[in-house]
């Protein structure tokens, strides 16, 4: 399982992560980021892509 953390103090809600891993990241009706705190290991490539495209580098991953 992959643990996902978004530093909401850094996040500016650009939504680039949504394009890379829409199963995990979504923008709500107010364009604020919502995300799941964990995802299956099979999603690692998509999650790493989301980390890479985040302009604020607010996303971190941890495998357990």
CSV table of N, CA and C in Angstrom, one decimal:
chain,number,residue,atom,x,y,z
A,1,UNK,N,0.8,-1.2,0.0
A,1,UNK,CA,0.0,0.0,0.0
A,1,UNK,C,0.9,1.2,0.0
A,2,UNK,N,0.5,2.3,-0.7
A,2,UNK,CA,1.2,3.5,-0.8
A,2,UNK,C,0.4,4.6,0.0
A,3,UNK,N,1.1,5.2,0.9
A,3,UNK,CA,0.6,6.3,1.7
A,3,UNK,C,0.8,7.6,1.0
A,4,UNK,N,-0.2,8.5,0.9
A,4,UNK,CA,-0.1,9.7,0.2
A,4,UNK,C,-0.3,10.9,1.1
A,5,UNK,N,0.6,11.9,1.0
A,5,UNK,CA,0.4,13.1,1.9
A,5,UNK,C,0.5,14.3,1.0
A,6,UNK,N,-0.3,15.2,1.2
A,6,UNK,CA,-0.3,16.5,0.5
A,6,UNK,C,-0.1,17.6,1.5
A,7,UNK,N,0.9,18.4,1.4
A,7,UNK,CA,1.1,19.5,2.3
A,7,UNK,C,0.2,20.6,1.8
A,8,UNK,N,-0.9,20.8,2.5
A,8,UNK,CA,-2.0,21.7,2.1
A,8,UNK,C,-1.5,23.2,2.3
A,9,UNK,N,-0.4,23.4,3.0
A,9,UNK,CA,0.1,24.8,3.1
A,9,UNK,C,0.9,25.1,1.9
A,10,UNK,N,1.4,24.1,1.2
A,10,UNK,CA,2.1,24.3,-0.1
A,10,UNK,C,1.2,24.3,-1.3
A,11,UNK,N,0.2,23.4,-1.2
A,11,UNK,CA,-0.7,23.1,-2.3
A,11,UNK,C,-1.4,24.4,-2.7
A,12,UNK,N,-1.4,24.7,-4.0
A,12,UNK,CA,-2.1,25.9,-4.6
A,12,UNK,C,-3.3,25.5,-5.4
A,13,UNK,N,-3.6,24.2,-5.4
A,13,UNK,CA,-4.8,23.6,-6.1
A,13,UNK,C,-4.8,23.8,-7.6
A,14,UNK,N,-3.6,23.7,-8.2
A,14,UNK,CA,-3.5,23.8,-9.6
A,14,UNK,C,-4.1,22.6,-10.3
A,15,UNK,N,-4.2,21.4,-9.7
A,15,UNK,CA,-4.8,20.3,-10.2
A,15,UNK,C,-4.1,19.4,-11.2
A,16,UNK,N,-2.8,19.7,-11.3
A,16,UNK,CA,-2.0,18.9,-12.3
A,16,UNK,C,-2.0,17.4,-11.8
A,17,UNK,N,-2.0,17.1,-10.6
A,17,UNK,CA,-2.0,15.8,-10.0
A,17,UNK,C,-3.3,15.0,-10.5
A,18,UNK,N,-4.4,15.7,-10.6
A,18,UNK,CA,-5.7,15.1,-11.0
A,18,UNK,C,-5.5,14.5,-12.4
A,19,UNK,N,-4.8,15.1,-13.3
A,19,UNK,CA,-4.6,14.5,-14.6
A,19,UNK,C,-3.8,13.2,-14.6
A,20,UNK,N,-2.9,13.1,-13.7
A,20,UNK,CA,-2.0,12.0,-13.6
A,20,UNK,C,-2.6,10.8,-12.8
A,21,UNK,N,-3.4,11.1,-11.8
A,21,UNK,CA,-3.9,10.0,-10.9
A,21,UNK,C,-5.3,10.4,-10.5
A,22,UNK,N,-6.3,10.5,-11.4
A,22,UNK,CA,-7.7,10.9,-11.1
A,22,UNK,C,-8.4,10.0,-10.1
A,23,UNK,N,-7.9,8.8,-9.9
A,23,UNK,CA,-8.5,7.9,-8.9
A,23,UNK,C,-8.2,8.3,-7.5
A,24,UNK,N,-7.1,9.1,-7.4
A,24,UNK,CA,-6.7,9.5,-6.0
A,24,UNK,C,-6.9,11.0,-5.8
A,25,UNK,N,-6.7,11.8,-6.8
A,25,UNK,CA,-6.8,13.3,-6.6
A,25,UNK,C,-8.0,13.8,-7.4
A,26,UNK,N,-8.8,14.7,-6.7
A,26,UNK,CA,-9.9,15.4,-7.4
A,26,UNK,C,-9.9,16.8,-6.8
A,27,UNK,N,-10.5,17.7,-7.7
A,27,UNK,CA,-10.8,19.0,-7.2
A,27,UNK,C,-12.3,19.1,-6.9
A,28,UNK,N,-12.7,19.6,-5.8
A,28,UNK,CA,-14.1,19.7,-5.4
A,28,UNK,C,-14.8,20.9,-6.1
A,29,UNK,N,-16.0,21.1,-5.7
A,29,UNK,CA,-16.8,22.2,-6.3
A,29,UNK,C,-16.2,23.6,-6.1
A,30,UNK,N,-15.4,23.7,-5.1
A,30,UNK,CA,-14.7,25.0,-4.9
A,30,UNK,C,-13.3,25.0,-5.4
A,31,UNK,N,-12.9,24.0,-6.2
A,31,UNK,CA,-11.6,23.9,-6.8
A,31,UNK,C,-10.5,23.7,-5.7
A,32,UNK,N,-10.9,23.0,-4.7
A,32,UNK,CA,-9.9,22.7,-3.6
A,32,UNK,C,-9.6,21.2,-3.8
A,33,UNK,N,-8.3,20.9,-3.6
A,33,UNK,CA,-7.9,19.5,-3.8
A,33,UNK,C,-8.4,18.6,-2.7
A,34,UNK,N,-8.9,17.4,-3.1
A,34,UNK,CA,-9.3,16.3,-2.2
A,34,UNK,C,-8.5,15.1,-2.7
A,35,UNK,N,-8.1,14.3,-1.8
A,35,UNK,CA,-7.3,13.1,-2.2
A,35,UNK,C,-7.5,12.0,-1.2
A,36,UNK,N,-7.2,10.8,-1.7
A,36,UNK,CA,-7.2,9.6,-0.8
A,36,UNK,C,-5.9,9.5,-0.1
A,37,UNK,N,-5.9,9.0,1.1
A,37,UNK,CA,-4.6,9.0,1.9
A,37,UNK,C,-3.8,7.7,1.6
A,38,UNK,N,-4.4,6.8,0.8
A,38,UNK,CA,-3.6,5.6,0.4
A,38,UNK,C,-4.2,5.0,-0.9
A,39,UNK,N,-3.3,4.3,-1.5
A,39,UNK,CA,-3.6,3.7,-2.8
A,39,UNK,C,-2.8,2.4,-3.0
A,40,UNK,N,-3.3,1.5,-3.8
A,40,UNK,CA,-2.6,0.2,-4.0
A,40,UNK,C,-1.3,0.4,-4.7
A,41,UNK,N,-0.4,-0.5,-4.5
A,41,UNK,CA,1.0,-0.5,-5.1
A,41,UNK,C,1.0,-0.4,-6.6
A,42,UNK,N,-0.1,-0.9,-7.2
A,42,UNK,CA,-0.2,-0.9,-8.7
A,42,UNK,C,-0.3,0.6,-9.3
A,43,UNK,N,-0.6,1.5,-8.4
A,43,UNK,CA,-0.7,2.9,-8.9
A,43,UNK,C,0.6,3.7,-8.7
A,44,UNK,N,1.6,3.1,-8.4
A,44,UNK,CA,2.9,3.8,-8.1
A,44,UNK,C,3.3,4.7,-9.2
A,45,UNK,N,3.3,4.2,-10.5
A,45,UNK,CA,3.8,5.0,-11.6
A,45,UNK,C,2.9,6.3,-11.8
A,46,UNK,N,1.6,6.1,-11.6
A,46,UNK,CA,0.7,7.3,-11.8
A,46,UNK,C,1.0,8.3,-10.6
A,47,UNK,N,1.1,7.8,-9.4
A,47,UNK,CA,1.4,8.6,-8.3
A,47,UNK,C,2.7,9.3,-8.4
A,48,UNK,N,3.7,8.6,-8.8
A,48,UNK,CA,5.0,9.3,-9.0
A,48,UNK,C,5.0,10.4,-10.1
A,49,UNK,N,4.2,10.2,-11.1
A,49,UNK,CA,3.9,11.2,-12.1
A,49,UNK,C,3.2,12.4,-11.5
A,50,UNK,N,2.3,12.2,-10.6
A,50,UNK,CA,1.6,13.3,-10.0
A,50,UNK,C,2.6,14.1,-9.1
A,51,UNK,N,3.5,13.4,-8.4
A,51,UNK,CA,4.5,14.1,-7.6
A,51,UNK,C,5.3,14.9,-8.5
A,52,UNK,N,5.7,14.4,-9.6
A,52,UNK,CA,6.6,15.1,-10.6
A,52,UNK,C,6.0,16.3,-11.2
A,53,UNK,N,4.7,16.3,-11.5
A,53,UNK,CA,4.1,17.5,-12.1
A,53,UNK,C,3.6,18.5,-11.1
A,54,UNK,N,3.6,18.2,-9.9
A,54,UNK,CA,3.1,19.2,-8.9
A,54,UNK,C,4.0,20.4,-8.9
A,55,UNK,N,3.6,21.6,-9.3
A,55,UNK,CA,4.4,22.8,-9.4
A,55,UNK,C,4.9,23.2,-8.0
A,56,UNK,N,4.2,22.9,-7.0
A,56,UNK,CA,4.6,23.3,-5.6
A,56,UNK,C,5.3,22.2,-4.8
A,57,UNK,N,5.5,21.0,-5.5
A,57,UNK,CA,6.1,19.9,-4.8
A,57,UNK,C,5.5,19.6,-3.4
A,58,UNK,N,4.2,19.6,-3.4
A,58,UNK,CA,3.4,19.4,-2.2
A,58,UNK,C,3.1,18.0,-1.9
A,59,UNK,N,3.3,17.1,-2.8
A,59,UNK,CA,2.9,15.7,-2.6
A,59,UNK,C,4.1,14.8,-2.2
A,60,UNK,N,3.9,14.0,-1.2
A,60,UNK,CA,4.9,13.0,-0.9
A,60,UNK,C,4.2,11.6,-0.8
A,61,UNK,N,5.1,10.6,-1.1
A,61,UNK,CA,4.6,9.2,-1.1
A,61,UNK,C,5.5,8.4,-0.1
A,62,UNK,N,4.8,7.3,0.4
A,62,UNK,CA,5.6,6.4,1.3
A,62,UNK,C,5.0,5.0,1.1
A,63,UNK,N,5.8,4.1,0.8
A,63,UNK,CA,5.3,2.7,0.6
A,63,UNK,C,5.4,1.9,1.9
A,64,UNK,N,4.4,1.2,2.2
A,64,UNK,CA,4.4,0.4,3.4
A,64,UNK,C,4.1,-1.1,3.1
